[in-house]
XYZ file of C-alpha atoms in Angstrom:
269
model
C 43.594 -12.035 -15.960
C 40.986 -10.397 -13.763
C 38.691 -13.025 -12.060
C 35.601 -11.511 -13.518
C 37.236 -11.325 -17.371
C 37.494 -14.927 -16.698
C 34.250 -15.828 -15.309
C 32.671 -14.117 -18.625
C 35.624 -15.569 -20.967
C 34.541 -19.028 -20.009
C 31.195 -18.074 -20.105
C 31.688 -17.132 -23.871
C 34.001 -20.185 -24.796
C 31.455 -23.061 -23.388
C 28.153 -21.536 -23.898
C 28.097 -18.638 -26.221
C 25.511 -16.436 -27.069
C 23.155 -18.783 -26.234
C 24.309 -19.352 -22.519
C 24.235 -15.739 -22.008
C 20.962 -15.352 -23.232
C 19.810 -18.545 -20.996
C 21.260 -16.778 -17.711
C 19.919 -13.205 -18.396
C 16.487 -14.895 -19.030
C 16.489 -17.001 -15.702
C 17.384 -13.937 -14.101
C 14.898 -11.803 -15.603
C 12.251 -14.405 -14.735
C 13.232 -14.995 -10.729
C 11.342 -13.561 -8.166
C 14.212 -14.316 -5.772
C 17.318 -12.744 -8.186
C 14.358 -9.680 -8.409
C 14.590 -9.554 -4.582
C 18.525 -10.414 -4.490
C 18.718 -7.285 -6.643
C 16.783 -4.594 -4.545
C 18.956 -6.425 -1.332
C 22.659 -6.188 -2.716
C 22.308 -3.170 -5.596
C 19.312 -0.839 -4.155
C 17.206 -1.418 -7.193
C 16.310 -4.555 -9.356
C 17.824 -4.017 -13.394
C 18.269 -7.600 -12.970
C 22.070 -6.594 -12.700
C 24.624 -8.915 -13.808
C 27.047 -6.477 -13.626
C 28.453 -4.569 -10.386
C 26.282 -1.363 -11.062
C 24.435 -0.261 -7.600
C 21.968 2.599 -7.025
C 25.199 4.810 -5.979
C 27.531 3.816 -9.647
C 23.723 4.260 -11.521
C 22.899 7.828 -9.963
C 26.963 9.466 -10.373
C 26.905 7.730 -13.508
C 23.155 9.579 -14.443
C 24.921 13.000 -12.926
C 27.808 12.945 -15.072
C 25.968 12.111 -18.387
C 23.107 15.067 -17.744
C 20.628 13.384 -19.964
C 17.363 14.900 -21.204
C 14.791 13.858 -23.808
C 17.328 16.018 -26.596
C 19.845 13.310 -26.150
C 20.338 9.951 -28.062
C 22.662 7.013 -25.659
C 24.218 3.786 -27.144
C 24.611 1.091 -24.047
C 26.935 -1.576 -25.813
C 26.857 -5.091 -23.317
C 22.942 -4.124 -22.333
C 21.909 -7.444 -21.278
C 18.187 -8.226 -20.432
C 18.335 -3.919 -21.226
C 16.526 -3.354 -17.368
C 19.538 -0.494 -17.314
C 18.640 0.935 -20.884
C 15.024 1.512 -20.051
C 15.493 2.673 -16.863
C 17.819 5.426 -18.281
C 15.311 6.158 -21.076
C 12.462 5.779 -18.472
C 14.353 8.254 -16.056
C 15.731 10.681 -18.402
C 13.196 10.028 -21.529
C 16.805 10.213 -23.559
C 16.496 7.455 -26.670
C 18.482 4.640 -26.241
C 19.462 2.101 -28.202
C 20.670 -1.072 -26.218
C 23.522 -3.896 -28.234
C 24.249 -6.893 -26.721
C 25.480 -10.455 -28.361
C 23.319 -12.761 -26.598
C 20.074 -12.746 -28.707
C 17.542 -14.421 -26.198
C 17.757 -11.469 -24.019
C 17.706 -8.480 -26.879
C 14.417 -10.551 -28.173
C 12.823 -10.514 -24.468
C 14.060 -6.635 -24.387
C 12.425 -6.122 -27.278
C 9.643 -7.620 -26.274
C 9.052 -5.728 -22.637
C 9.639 -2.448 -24.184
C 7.577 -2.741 -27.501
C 5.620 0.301 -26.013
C 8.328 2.221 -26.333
C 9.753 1.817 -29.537
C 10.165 5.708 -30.435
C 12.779 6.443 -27.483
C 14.361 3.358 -26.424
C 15.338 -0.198 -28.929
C 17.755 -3.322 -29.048
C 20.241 -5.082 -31.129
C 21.971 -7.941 -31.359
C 25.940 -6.929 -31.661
C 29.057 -6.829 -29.730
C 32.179 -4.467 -29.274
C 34.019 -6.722 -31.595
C 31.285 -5.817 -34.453
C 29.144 -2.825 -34.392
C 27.943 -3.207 -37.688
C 24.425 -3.453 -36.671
C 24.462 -0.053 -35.309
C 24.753 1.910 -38.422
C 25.794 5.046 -38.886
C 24.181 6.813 -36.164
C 25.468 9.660 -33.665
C 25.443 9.925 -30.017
C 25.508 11.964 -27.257
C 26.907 9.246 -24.678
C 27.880 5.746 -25.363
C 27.932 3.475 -22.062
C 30.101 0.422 -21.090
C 29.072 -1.167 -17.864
C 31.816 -3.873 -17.309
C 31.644 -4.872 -21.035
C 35.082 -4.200 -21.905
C 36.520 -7.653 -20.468
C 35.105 -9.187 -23.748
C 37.199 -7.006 -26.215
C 40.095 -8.701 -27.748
C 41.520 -5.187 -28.865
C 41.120 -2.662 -25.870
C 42.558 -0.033 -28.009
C 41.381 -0.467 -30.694
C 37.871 -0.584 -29.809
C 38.332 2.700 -27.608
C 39.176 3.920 -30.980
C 36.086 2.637 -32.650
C 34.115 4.021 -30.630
C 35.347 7.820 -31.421
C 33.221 7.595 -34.838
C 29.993 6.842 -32.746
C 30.180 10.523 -30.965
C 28.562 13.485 -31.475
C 31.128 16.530 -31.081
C 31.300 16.770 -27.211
C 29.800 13.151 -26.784
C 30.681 11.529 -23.601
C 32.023 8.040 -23.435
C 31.249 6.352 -19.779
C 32.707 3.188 -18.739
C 32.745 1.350 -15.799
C 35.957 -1.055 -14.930
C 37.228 -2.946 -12.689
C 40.959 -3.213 -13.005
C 43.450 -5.492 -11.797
C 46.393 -4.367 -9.250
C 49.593 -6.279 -9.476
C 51.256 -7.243 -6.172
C 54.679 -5.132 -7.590
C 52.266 -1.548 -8.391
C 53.433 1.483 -7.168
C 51.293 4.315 -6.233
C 51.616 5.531 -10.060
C 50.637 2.495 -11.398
C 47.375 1.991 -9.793
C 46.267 5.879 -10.740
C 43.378 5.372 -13.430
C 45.172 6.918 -16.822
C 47.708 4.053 -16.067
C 45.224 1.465 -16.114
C 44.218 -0.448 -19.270
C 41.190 1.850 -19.819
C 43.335 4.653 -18.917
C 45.490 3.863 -21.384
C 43.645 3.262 -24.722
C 41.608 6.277 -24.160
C 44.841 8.324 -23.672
C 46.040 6.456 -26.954
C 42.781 7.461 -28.912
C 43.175 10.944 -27.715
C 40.634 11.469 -24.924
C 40.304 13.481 -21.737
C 38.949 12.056 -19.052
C 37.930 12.153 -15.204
C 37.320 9.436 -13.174
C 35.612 7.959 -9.654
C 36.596 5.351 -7.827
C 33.897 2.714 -6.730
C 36.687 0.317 -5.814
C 35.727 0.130 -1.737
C 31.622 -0.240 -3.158
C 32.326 -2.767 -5.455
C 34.404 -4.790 -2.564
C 30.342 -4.256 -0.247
C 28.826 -5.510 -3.339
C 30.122 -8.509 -3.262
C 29.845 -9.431 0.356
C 26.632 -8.689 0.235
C 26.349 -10.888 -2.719
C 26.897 -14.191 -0.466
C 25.068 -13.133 2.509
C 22.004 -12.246 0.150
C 22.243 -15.111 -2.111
C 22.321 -17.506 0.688
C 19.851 -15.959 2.472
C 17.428 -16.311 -0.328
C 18.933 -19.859 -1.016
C 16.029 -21.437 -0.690
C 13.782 -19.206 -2.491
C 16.425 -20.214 -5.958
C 16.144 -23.797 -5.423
C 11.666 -23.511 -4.879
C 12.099 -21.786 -8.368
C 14.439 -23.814 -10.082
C 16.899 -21.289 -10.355
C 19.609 -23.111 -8.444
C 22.310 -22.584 -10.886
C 21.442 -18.551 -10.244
C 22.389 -18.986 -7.138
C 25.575 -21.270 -7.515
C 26.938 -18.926 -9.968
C 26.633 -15.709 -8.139
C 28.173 -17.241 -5.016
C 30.939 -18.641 -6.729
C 31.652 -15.531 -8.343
C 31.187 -13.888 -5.340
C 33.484 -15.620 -3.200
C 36.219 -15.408 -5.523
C 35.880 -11.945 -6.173
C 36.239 -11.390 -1.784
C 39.042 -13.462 -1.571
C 40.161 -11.145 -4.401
C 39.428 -7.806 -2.691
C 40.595 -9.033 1.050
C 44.174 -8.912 -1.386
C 43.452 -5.481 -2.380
C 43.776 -6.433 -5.873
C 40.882 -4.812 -7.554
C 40.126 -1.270 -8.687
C 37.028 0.097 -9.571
C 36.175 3.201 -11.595
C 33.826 5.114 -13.603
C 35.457 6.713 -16.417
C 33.944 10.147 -18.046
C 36.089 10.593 -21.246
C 35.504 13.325 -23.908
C 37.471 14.115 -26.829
C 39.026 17.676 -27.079
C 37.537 20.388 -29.163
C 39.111 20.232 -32.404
């Protein structure tokens, strides 16, 4: 099991909805996770995810957004990415995450702009709460490691697009010591495969090498603003992203992890 499904697993099995929601509010709170942010991704969405300025902006390019368009972000967190996107793009989106604290406090920043960008509470498991709406792109930043069906979520999804409605997702794989160079192409990845399954197309990018400066930047930035966690009170910020990040190096200095954005589209019909 990859390192960070496991990190997130646990996180689920101890804590819940409500441990979630307690981390994505300490983060969204922290002057020094704000700065850690800008440092190690180029811009602060109070990221707990691996999504830099360079994934954000290719990910932006490929979806072509304008103020027409109408995005579902499913695993949105304290929704920093969400409005951004809306902010950037003025597209509406609708953000859906499980931990309720931090859809409340998204809610909450963004009540200005309740006629192009709103929030949920919901998971990939159970998408009841959003209706029966359309739309143009649906977006999975590293939120697939919580499915329990890969497939047949991928397959869920397909009832959520508009005809030639893009489906982006961003993955970190794992690599097996025995691959061969046709097992570690994309399509033959677990992503790769349930959206071949449920009939997409797709393109992909590979982020593998940025994720792998991501996170050793991660320890050199957290520890550098060590200090800075522990004045606020926010030491367990810092102990998790360090732990995290360490095991995710030793990880990469294996070359056992691949990265990449996935662009899939469903053929005309």
């Amino acid at each position: 099991m990859k390192l960070k499904e496991l990190f997130f697993k646990t996180m689920i099995r101890l804590f819940g909805a409500k441990g979630f929601s307690k981390m994505f509010l300490a983060s969204s709170n922290s002057e020094a996770y704000s700065r850690f942010c800008n440092k190690v991704y180029g811009r602060d969405l109070c990221q707990a995810n691996m999504l830099d300025e360079e994934q954000l902006q290719k990910l932006l390019e490929s979806l072509n957004l304008n103020s027409s368009h109408h995005v579902l972000d499913i695993g949105c967190g304290i929704g920093k990415i969400a409005e951004y996107i809306s902010d950037t793009t003025e597209a509406k989106v609708l953000g859906v995450d499980f931990a309720y604290g931090a859809i409340n406090a998204a809610k909450e920043r963004t009540k200005e702009k309740q006629e192009r960008i709103n929030f949920v509470v919901g998971n990939l498991n159970n998408l009841e709460a959003v209706g029966q709406e359309k739309y143009d792109a649906i977006i999975l930043i590293d939120s697939l490691y919580f499915v329990s069906d890969m497939p047949a979520c991928i397959r869920s999804l397909k009832g959520f697009l508009k005809p030639k409605g893009i489906l982006a997702i961003f993955y970190s794989s794992t690599k097996n010591s025995s691959d061969t160079i046709i097992d570690l192409l994309p399509k033959n990845k677990p992503v790769g495969k349930a959206l071949t399954k449920s009939g997409f197309i797709f393109r992909t990018y590979d982020f593998s090498a940025n994720e792998r400066k991501i996170w050793e930047q991660s320890i050199m930035v957290a520890n550098e603003f060590k200090e800075d966690f522990i004045k606020e009170k926010n030491f367990d910020l810092y102990k998790g992203r360090i732990a995290e990040a360490t095991k995710n190096v030793e990880a990469q200095n294996k070359g056992l992890v691949l990265r990449s954005l996935y662009i899939a589209v469903l053929p005309p019909s």
